[in-house]
Short mmCIF file of C-alpha atoms in Angstrom, two decimals:
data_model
loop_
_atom_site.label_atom_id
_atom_site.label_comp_id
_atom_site.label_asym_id
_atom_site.label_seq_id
_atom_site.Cartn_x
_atom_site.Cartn_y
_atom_site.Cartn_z
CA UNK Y 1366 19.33 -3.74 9.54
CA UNK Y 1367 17.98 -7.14 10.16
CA UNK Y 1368 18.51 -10.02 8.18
CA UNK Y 1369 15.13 -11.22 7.46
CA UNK Y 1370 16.06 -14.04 4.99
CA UNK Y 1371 14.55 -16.95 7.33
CA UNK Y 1372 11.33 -14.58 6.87
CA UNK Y 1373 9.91 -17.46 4.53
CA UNK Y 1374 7.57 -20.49 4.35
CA UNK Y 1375 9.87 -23.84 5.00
CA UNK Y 1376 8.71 -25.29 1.71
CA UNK Y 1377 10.37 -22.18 -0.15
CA UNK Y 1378 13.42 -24.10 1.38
CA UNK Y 1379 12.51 -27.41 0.60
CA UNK Y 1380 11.82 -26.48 -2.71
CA UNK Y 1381 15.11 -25.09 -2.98
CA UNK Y 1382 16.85 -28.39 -1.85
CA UNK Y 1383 15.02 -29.91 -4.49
CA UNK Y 1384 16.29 -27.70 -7.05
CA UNK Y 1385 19.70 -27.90 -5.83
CA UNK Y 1386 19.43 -31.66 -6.05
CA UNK Y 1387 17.89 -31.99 -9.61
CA UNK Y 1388 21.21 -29.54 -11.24
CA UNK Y 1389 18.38 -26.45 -11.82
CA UNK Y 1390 20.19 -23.96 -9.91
CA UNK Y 1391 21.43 -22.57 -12.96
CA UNK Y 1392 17.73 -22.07 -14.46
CA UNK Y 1393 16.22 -18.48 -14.11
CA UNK Y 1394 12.77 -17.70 -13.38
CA UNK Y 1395 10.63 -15.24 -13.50
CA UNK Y 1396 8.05 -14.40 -10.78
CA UNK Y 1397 5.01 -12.12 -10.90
CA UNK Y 1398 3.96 -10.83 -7.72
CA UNK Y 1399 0.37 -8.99 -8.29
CA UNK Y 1400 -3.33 -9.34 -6.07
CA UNK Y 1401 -6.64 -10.56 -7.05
CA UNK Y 1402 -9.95 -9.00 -6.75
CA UNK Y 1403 -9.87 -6.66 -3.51
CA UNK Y 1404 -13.28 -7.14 -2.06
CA UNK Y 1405 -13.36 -3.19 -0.79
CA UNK Y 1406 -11.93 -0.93 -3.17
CA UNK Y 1407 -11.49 -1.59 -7.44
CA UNK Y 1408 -7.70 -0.37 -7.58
CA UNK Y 1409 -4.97 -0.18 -4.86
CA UNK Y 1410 -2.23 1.41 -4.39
CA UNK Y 1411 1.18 0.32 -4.37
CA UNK Y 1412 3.24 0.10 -0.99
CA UNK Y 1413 5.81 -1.39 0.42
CA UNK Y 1414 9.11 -1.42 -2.36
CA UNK Y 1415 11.73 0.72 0.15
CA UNK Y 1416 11.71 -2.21 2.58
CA UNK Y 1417 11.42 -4.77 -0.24
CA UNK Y 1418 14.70 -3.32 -1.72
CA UNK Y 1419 16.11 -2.98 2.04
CA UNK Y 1420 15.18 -7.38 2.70
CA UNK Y 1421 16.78 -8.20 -0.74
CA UNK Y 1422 19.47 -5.87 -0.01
CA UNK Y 1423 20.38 -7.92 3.05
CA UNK Y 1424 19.96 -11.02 1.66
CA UNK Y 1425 21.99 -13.84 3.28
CA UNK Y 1426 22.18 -17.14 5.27
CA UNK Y 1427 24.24 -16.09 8.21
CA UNK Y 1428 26.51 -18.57 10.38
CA UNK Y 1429 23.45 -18.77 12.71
CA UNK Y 1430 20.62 -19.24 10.09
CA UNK Y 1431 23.27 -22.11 8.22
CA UNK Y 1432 23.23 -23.97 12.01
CA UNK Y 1433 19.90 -23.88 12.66
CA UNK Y 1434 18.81 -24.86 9.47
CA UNK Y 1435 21.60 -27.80 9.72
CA UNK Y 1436 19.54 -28.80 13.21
CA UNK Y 1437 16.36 -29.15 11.10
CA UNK Y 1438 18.14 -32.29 9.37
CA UNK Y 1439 16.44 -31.22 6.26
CA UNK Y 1440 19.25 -30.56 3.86
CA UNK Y 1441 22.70 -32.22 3.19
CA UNK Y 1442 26.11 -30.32 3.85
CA UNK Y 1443 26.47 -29.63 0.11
CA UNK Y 1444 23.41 -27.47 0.09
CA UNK Y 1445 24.44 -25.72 3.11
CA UNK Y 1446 27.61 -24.66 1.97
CA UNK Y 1447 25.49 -23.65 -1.27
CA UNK Y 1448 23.34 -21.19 1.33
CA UNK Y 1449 26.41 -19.61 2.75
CA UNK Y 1450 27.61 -18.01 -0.48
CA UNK Y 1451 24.41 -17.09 -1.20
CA UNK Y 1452 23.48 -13.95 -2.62
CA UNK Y 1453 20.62 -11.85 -4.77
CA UNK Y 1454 22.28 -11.74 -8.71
CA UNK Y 1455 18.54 -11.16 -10.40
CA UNK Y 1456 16.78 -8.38 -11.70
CA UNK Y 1457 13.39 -6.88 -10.51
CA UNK Y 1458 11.28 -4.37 -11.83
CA UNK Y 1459 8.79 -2.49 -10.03
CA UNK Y 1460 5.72 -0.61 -10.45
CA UNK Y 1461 7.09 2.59 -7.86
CA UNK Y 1462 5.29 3.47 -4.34
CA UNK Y 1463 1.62 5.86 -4.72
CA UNK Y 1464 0.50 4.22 -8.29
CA UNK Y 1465 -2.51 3.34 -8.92
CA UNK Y 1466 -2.72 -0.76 -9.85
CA UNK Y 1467 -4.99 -2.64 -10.78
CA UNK Y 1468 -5.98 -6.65 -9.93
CA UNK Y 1469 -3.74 -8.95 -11.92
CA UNK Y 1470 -0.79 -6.20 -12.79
CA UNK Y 1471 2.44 -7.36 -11.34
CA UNK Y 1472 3.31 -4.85 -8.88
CA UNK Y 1473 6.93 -6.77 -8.90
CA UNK Y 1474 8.55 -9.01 -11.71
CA UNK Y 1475 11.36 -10.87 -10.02
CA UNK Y 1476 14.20 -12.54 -12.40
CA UNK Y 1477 16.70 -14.43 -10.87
CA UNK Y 1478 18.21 -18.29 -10.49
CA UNK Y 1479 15.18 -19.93 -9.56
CA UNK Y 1480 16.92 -20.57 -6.55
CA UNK Y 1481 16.80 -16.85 -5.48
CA UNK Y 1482 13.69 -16.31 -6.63
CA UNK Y 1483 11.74 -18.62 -5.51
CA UNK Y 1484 12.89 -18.19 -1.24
CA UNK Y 1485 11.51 -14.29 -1.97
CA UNK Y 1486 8.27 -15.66 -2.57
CA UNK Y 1487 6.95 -15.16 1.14
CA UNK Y 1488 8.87 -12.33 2.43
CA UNK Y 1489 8.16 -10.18 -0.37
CA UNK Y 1490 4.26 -11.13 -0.09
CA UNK Y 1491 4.29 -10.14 3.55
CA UNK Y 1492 5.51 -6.79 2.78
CA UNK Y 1493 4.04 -5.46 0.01
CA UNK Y 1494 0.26 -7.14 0.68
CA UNK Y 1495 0.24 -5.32 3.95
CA UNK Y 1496 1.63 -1.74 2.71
CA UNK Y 1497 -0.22 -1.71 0.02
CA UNK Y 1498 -3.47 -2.96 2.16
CA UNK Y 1499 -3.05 -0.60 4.29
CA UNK Y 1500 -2.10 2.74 1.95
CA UNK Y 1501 -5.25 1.44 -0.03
CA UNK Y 1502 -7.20 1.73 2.95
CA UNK Y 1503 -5.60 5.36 3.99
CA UNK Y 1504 -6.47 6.72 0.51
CA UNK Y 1505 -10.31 5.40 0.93
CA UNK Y 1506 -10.56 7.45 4.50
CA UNK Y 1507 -8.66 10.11 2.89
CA UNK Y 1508 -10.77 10.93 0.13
CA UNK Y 1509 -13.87 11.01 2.53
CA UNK Y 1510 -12.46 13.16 4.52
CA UNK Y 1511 -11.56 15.72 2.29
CA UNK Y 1512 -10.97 18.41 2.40
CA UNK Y 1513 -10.32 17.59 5.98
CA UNK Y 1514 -7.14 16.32 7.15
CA UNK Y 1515 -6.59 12.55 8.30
CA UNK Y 1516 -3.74 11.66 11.14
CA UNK Y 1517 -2.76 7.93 11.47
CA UNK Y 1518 -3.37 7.04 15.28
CA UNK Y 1519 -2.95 3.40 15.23
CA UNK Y 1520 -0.26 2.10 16.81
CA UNK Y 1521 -2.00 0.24 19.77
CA UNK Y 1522 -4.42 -1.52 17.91
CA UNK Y 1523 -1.96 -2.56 15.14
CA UNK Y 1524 -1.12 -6.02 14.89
CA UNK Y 1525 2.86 -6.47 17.02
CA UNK Y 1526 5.27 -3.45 16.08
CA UNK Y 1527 6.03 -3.92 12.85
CA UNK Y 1528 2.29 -3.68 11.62
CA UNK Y 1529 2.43 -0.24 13.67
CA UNK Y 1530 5.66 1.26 11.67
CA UNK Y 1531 4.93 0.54 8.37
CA UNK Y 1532 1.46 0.70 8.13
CA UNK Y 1533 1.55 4.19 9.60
CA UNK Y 1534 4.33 5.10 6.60
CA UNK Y 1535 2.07 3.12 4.28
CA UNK Y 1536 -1.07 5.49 5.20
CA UNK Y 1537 1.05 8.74 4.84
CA UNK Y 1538 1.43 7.63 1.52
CA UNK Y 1539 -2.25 7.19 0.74
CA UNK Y 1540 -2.62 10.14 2.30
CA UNK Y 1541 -2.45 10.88 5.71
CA UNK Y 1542 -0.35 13.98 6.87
CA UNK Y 1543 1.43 12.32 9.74
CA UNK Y 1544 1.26 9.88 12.31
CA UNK Y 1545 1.38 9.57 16.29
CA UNK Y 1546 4.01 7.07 16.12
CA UNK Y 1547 7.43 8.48 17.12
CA UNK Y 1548 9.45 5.84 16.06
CA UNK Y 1549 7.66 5.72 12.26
CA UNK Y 1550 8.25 9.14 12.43
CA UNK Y 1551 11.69 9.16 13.06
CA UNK Y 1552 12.79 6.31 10.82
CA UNK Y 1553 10.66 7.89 7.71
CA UNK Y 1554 11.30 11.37 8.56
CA UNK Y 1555 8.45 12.57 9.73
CA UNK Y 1556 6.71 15.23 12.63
CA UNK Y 1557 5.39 13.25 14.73
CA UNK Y 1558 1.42 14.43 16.24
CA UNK Y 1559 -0.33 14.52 19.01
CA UNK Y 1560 -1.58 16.64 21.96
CA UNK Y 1561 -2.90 14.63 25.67
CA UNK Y 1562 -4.73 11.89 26.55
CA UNK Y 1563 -7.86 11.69 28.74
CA UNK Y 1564 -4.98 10.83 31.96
CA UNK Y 1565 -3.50 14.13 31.74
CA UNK Y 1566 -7.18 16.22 32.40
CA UNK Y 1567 -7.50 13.12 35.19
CA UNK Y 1568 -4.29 14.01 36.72
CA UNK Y 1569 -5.32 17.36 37.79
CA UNK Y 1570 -7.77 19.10 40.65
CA UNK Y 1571 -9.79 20.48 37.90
CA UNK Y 1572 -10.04 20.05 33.81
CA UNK Y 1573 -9.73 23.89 33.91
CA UNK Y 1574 -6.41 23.31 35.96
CA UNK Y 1575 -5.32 20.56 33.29
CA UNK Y 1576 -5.88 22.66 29.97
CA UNK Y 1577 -3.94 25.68 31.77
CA UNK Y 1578 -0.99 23.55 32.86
CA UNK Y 1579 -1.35 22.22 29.38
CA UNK Y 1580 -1.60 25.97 27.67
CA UNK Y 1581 1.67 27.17 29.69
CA UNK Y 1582 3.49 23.70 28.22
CA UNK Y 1583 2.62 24.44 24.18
CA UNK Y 1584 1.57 27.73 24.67
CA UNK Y 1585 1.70 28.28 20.77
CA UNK Y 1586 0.64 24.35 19.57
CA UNK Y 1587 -2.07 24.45 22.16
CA UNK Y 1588 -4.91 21.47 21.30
CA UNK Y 1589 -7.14 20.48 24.22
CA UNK Y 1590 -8.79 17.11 24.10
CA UNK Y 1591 -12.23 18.28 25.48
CA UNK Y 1592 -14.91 14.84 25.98
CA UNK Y 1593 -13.23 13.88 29.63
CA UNK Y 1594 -16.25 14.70 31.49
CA UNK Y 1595 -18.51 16.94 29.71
CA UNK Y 1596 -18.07 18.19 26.30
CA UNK Y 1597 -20.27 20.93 25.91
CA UNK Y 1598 -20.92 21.73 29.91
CA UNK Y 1599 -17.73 21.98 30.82
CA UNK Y 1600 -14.68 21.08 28.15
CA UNK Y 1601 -15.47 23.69 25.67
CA UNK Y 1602 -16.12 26.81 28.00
CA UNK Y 1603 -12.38 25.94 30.15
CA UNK Y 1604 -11.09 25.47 26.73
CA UNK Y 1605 -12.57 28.84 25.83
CA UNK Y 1606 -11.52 30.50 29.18
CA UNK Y 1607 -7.80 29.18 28.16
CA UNK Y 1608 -7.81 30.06 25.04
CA UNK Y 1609 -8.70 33.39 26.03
CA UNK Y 1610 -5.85 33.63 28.34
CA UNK Y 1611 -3.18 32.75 25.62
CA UNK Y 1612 -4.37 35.25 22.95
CA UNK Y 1613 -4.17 37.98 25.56
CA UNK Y 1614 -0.56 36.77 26.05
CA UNK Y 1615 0.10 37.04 22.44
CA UNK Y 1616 -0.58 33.33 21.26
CA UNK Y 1617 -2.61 31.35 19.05
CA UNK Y 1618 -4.20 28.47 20.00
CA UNK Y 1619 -4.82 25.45 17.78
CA UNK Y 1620 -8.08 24.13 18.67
CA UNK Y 1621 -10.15 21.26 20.40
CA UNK Y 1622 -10.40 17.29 19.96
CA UNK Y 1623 -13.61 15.12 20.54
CA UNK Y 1624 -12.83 11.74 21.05
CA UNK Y 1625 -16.42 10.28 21.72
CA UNK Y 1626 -20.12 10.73 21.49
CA UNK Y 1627 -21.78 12.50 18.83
CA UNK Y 1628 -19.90 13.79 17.07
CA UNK Y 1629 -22.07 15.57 14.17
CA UNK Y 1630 -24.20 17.08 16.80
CA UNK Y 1631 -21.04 17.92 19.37
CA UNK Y 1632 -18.93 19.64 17.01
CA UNK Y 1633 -21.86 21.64 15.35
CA UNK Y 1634 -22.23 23.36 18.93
CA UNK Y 1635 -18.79 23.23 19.40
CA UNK Y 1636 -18.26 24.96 16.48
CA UNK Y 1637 -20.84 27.66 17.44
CA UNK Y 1638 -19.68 28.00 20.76
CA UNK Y 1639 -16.19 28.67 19.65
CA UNK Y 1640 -16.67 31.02 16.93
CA UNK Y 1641 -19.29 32.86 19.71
CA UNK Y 1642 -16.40 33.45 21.83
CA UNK Y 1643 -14.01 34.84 19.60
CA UNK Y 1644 -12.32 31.59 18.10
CA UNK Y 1645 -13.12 30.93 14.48
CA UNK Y 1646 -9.68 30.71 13.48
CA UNK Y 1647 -9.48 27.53 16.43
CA UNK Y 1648 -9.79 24.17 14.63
CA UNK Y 1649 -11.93 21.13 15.63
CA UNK Y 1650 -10.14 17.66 15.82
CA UNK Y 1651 -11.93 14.00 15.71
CA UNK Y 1652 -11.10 10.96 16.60
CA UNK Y 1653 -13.15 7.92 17.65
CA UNK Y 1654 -13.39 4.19 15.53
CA UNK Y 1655 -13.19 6.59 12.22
CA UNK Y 1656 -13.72 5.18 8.53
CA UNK Y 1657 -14.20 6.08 5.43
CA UNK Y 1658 -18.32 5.19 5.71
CA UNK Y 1659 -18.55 6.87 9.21
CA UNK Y 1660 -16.76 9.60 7.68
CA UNK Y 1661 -19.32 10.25 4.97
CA UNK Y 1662 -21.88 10.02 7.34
CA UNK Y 1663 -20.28 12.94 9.31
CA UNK Y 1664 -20.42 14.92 6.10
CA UNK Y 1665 -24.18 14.22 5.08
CA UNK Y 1666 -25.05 15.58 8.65
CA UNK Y 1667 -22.83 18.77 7.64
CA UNK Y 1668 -20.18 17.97 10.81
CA UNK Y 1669 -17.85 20.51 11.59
CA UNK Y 1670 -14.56 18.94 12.16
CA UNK Y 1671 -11.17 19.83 10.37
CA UNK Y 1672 -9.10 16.82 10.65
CA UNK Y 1673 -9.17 13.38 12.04
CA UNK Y 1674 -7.01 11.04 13.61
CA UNK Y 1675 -7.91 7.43 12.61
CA UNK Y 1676 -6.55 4.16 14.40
CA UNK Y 1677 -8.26 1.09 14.62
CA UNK Y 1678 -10.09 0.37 10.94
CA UNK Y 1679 -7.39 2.00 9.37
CA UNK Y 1680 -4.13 0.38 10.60
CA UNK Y 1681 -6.12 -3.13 10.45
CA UNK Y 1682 -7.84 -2.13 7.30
CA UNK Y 1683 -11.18 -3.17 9.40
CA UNK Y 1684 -13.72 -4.44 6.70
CA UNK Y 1685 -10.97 -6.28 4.65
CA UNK Y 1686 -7.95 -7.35 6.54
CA UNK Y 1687 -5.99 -9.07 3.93
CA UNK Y 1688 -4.90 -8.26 0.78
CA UNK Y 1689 -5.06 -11.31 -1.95
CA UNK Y 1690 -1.39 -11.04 -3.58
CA UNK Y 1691 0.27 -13.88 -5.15
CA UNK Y 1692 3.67 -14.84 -6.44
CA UNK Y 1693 3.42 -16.63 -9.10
CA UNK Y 1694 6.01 -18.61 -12.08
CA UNK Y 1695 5.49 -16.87 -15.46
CA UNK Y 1696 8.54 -17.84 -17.35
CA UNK Y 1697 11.78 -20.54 -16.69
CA UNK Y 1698 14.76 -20.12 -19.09
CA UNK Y 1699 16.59 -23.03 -19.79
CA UNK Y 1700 20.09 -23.05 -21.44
CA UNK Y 1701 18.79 -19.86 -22.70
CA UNK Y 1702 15.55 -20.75 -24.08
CA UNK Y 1703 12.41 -18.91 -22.36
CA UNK Y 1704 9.62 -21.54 -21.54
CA UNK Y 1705 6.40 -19.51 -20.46
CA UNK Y 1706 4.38 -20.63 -17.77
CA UNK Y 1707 1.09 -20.51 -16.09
CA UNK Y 1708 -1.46 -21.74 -13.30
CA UNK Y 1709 -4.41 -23.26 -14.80
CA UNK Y 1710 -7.56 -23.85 -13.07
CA UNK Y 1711 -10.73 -24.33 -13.12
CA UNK Y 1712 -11.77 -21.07 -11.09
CA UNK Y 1713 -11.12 -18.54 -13.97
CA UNK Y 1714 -9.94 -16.31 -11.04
CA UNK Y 1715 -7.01 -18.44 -10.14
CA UNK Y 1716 -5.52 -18.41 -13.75
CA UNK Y 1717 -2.45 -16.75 -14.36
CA UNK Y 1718 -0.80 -14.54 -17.24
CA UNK Y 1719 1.97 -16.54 -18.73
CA UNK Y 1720 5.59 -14.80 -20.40
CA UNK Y 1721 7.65 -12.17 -19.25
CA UNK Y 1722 5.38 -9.06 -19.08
CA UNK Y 1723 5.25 -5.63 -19.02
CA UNK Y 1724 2.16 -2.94 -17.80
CA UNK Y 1725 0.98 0.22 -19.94
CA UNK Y 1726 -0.99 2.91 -18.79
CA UNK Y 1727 -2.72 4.94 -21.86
CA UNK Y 1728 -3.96 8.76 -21.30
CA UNK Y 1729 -6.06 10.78 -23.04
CA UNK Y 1730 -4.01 13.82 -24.94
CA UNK Y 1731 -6.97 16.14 -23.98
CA UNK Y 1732 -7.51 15.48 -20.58
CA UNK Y 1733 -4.60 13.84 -19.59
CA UNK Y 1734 -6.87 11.16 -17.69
CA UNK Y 1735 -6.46 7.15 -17.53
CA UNK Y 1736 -8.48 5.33 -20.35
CA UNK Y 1737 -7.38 1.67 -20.05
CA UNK Y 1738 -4.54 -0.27 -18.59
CA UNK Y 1739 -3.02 -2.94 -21.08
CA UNK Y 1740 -1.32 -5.98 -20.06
CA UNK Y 1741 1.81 -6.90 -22.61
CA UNK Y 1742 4.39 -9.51 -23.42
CA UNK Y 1743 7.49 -7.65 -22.47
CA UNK Y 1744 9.09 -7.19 -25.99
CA UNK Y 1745 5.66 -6.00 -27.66
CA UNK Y 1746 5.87 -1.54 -27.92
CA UNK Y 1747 2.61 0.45 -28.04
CA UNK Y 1748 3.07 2.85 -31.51
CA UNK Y 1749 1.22 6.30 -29.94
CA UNK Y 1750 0.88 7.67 -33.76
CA UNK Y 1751 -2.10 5.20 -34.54
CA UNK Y 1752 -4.88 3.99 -33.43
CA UNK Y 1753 -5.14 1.21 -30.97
CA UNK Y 1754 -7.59 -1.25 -30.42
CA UNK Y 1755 -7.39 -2.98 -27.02
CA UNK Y 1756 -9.60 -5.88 -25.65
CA UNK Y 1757 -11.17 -7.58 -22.94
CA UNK Y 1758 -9.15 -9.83 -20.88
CA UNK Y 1759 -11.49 -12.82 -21.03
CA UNK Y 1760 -14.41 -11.63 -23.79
CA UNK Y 1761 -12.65 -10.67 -26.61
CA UNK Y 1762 -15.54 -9.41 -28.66
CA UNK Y 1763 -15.40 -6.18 -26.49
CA UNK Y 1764 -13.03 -3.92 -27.99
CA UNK Y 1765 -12.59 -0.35 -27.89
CA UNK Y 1766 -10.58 1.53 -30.37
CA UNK Y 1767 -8.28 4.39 -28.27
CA UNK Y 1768 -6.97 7.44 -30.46
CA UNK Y 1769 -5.43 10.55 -29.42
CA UNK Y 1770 -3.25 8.94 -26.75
CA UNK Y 1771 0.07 8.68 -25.09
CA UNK Y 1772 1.37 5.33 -23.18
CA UNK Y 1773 3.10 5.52 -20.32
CA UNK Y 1774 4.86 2.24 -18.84
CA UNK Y 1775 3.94 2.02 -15.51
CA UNK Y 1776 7.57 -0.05 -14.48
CA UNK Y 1777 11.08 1.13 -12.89
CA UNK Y 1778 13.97 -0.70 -12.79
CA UNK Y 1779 15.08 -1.72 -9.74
CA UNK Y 1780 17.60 -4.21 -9.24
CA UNK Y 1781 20.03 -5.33 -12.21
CA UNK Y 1782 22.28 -8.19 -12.57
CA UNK Y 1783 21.87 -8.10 -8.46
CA UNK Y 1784 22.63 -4.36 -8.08
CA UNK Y 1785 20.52 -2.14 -6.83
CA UNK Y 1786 19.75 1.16 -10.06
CA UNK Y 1787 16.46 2.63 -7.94
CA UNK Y 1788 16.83 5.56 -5.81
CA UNK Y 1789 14.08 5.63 -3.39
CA UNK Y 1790 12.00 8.58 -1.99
CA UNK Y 1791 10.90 10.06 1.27
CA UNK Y 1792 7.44 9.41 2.18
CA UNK Y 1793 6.03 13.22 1.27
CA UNK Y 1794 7.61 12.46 -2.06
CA UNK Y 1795 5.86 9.28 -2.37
CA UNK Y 1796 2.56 10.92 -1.37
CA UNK Y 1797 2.49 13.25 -3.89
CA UNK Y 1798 2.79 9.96 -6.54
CA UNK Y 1799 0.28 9.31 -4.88
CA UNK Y 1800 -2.20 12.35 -4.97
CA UNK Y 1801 -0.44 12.80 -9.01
CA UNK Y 1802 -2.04 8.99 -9.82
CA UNK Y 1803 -5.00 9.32 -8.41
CA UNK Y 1804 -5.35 12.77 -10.57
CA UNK Y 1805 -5.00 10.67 -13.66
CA UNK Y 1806 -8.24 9.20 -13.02
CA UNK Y 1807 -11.84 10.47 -13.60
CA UNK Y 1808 -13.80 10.45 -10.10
CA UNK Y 1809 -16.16 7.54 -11.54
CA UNK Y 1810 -13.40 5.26 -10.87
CA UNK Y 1811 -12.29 6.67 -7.36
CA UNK Y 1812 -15.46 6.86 -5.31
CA UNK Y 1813 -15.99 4.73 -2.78
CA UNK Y 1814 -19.05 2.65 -3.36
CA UNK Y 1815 -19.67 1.02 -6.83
CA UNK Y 1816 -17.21 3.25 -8.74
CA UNK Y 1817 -17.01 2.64 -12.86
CA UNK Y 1818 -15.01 -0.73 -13.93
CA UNK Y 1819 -11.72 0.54 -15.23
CA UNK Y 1820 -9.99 -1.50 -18.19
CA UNK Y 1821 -7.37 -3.48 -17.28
CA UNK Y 1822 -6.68 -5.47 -21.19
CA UNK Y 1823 -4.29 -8.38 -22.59
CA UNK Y 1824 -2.80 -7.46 -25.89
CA UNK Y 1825 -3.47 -10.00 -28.21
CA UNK Y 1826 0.04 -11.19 -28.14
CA UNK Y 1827 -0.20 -11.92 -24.54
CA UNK Y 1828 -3.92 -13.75 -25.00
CA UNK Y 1829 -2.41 -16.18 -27.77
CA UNK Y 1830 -0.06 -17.04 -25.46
CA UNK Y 1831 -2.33 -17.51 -23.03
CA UNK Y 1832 -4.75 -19.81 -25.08
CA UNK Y 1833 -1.59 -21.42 -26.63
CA UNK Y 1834 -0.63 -22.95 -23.30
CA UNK Y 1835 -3.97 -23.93 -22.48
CA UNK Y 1836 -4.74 -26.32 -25.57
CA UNK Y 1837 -1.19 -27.69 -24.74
CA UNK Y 1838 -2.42 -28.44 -21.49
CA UNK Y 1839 -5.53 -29.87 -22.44
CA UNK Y 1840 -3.87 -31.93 -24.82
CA UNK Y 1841 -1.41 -33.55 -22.49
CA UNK Y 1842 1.49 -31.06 -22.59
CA UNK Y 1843 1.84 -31.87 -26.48
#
């Protein structure tokens, strides 16, 4: 496992110095790591908390990191002997892997000596904004798809290895059924997909000789990719003529891929030409810069294709290739006293939600389907035998009065007093939280293009706060 604890912005270091310096080691913080506005989609989904909990895990200023950081002539001797018995202590709760969140909902609420917490700040941002960019992304192409399959196929165009790994476990859990890359498959337990390249028909006399060669290799997992030279003159009657061959020799083969041109119009006569010959039960496989908008275009021209493998716009997350999640201070205990805390701003966007808080998710009893997401002060309860009237964040003379309901805190434990409580899953497991959140929601929130504004509320607890803190502002900090 590598230690990734110099996987941070200097100033998270400097910042520690300073703490060290001014006796506030001893103070504990608590951080709120949640995203803003997502340009793309209205709701993401969480990804990313099995290597979160493997970096804090492995938290720790090796003999190396203490030496180089010494070289920087940044910190004094004191603090470096401070770094080398450094460890995680804290507490974090999580909002688990496949759920549904919403802009502004912590997906993590760190507690620790500000010390501790505050050097997580960029390494945790790196890997949960990307995960969760990326699973969001998955879950877009996989809902157009469907009820086609979707392969991730992206490991050369992701961004360094890394990217490639966990973005292809991150779109298995928004919902692809595998991936092409062996080494994400192996570390997440996965099978692994894929068939030839355009090479391997190259390599041979004849594309007729290629497919055969290829036939007697998988003779039972036989896919031939069929666009090297000519789809429709020549790739789909030798795949025909081979796939003839194995079901007189007792197999079944598994079907084409087209991996260019038109591919409405192409696998429309594919499809004919196959099912012509004898082949119905042969699938047709896609590929070819695939997203979720060229995907519903394939389906308003009535395409005939049964799963595709998507690469580029997927592992980059094409049209939006950053997610906007922050880490920011929401409460500093002092000798025991909690001191809530927030950004204040002048773009309404940049404000933040002060106090240790806490995330619940009500459902309908009837239909067992998402009504409202309300934001609480961590010691406020939600009483499911009355009625409850929640509120806009920001205009609080829209209310809505919710009966009939149960609550359901969206938060695990993870880490307490520095030990680790959370058992994670494997990534099928997490993919079904997935496919089980996105059931709790009404399709006007999940399509793709200007879906229904879901309620995300403060309680009115957490909004006193709130304006509490911002009088004392404007008047001075009094």
């Amino acid at each position: 496992m590598r230690n990734l604890t110099l996987l941070t912005d200097f100033y998270e270091l400097t910042m520690m110095y300073g703490y060290f310096l001014q006796g506030k080691t001893e103070e504990v913080a608590t951080f709120d790591l949640f995203f803003r506005p997502y340009e793309e989609s209205n709701f993401c989904i969480a990804a990313g908390l099995e290597q979160a909990i493997e970096y804090v895990n492995n938290l720790h200023f090796s003999a190396e990191d203490i030496g180089y950081l010494r070289s920087t002539k940044a910190f004094n001797e004191d603090f470096l002997k401070f770094l080398a018995d450094f460890r995680f202590t804290g507490s974090i709760k999580a909002i688990p892997e496949g759920t549904v969140v919403f802009p502004y909902e912590p997906l993590m609420v760190i507690t620790a000596p500000i010390c501790q917490a505050q050097l997580m700040e960029a390494a945790l941002l790196n890997i949960i904004n990307f995960q969760t960019l990326i699973a969001t992304k998955a879950r877009r192409i996989a809902y157009a798809a469907a009820p086609g399959g979707v392969l991730e196929f992206g490991l050369r165009r992701a961004q360094a290895p890394d990217a490639s790994v966990y973005g292809a476990r991150a779109a298995v859990i928004g919902g692809c059924t595998s991936t092409s890359n062996v080494l994400c498959a192996q570390m997440f337990g996965m099978p692994p997909k894929g068939t030839h390249a355009h090479s391997w028909v190259m390599s041979f006399p004849t594309e007729y000789d290629a497919f055969m060669a290829y036939a007697q290799t998988y003779p039972d997992g036989c896919l031939l990719l069929v666009d090297t030279y000519d789809t429709l003159g020549s790739g789909v009657p030798n795949a025909i003529k081979v796939f003839n061959y194995l079901k007189a020799n007792g197999h079944k083969p598994l079907g084409i891929r087209l991996d260019s041109g038109d591919l409405a119009y192409l696998s429309k006569q594919a499809r004919n030409m196959l099912d012509d010959a004898g082949h119905a039960d042969c699938q047709i496989f896609a590929s070819s810069d695939i997203d979720e908008y060229v995907l519903m275009s394939l389906k308003q021209q009535g395409a005939r294709i049964d799963t595709f493998g998507v690469g580029t716009k997927m592992i980059t997350s094409h049209n939006t290739p950053s997610l906007g999640g922050v880490y920011k201070l929401a409460n500093l205990r002092v000798n025991g006293q909690d001191n809530p805390k927030m950004k204040i701003s002048d773009n309404p966007v940049k404000m933040t939600n002060p106090g240790v808080k806490t995330v619940y998710r009500l459902f309908c009893k009837n239909t067992n389907k998402a009504i409202a997401d309300v934001i609480c002060l961590a010691d406020e309860t939600i009483d499911e035998t009355r009625p409850l009237t929640i509120t806009h964040p920001t205009d609080r003379w829209k209310t809505k009065d919710v009966t009939n309901f149960y609550a359901r805190n969206l938060y695990a434990e993870v880490f307490t007093d520095g030990k680790l409580v959370y058992k994670t899953q494997d990534v099928y497991a997490l993919q079904r939280n997935c496919m089980e959140s996105l059931d709790g929601f009404w399709d006007e929130y999940k399509r793709l293009t200007q879906p229904h504004a879901y309620k995300v509320d403060l309680s009115d607890k957490l909004y006193a706060l709130k304006q509490k803190l911002i009088i004392e502002e404007k008047n001075g900090g009094n």
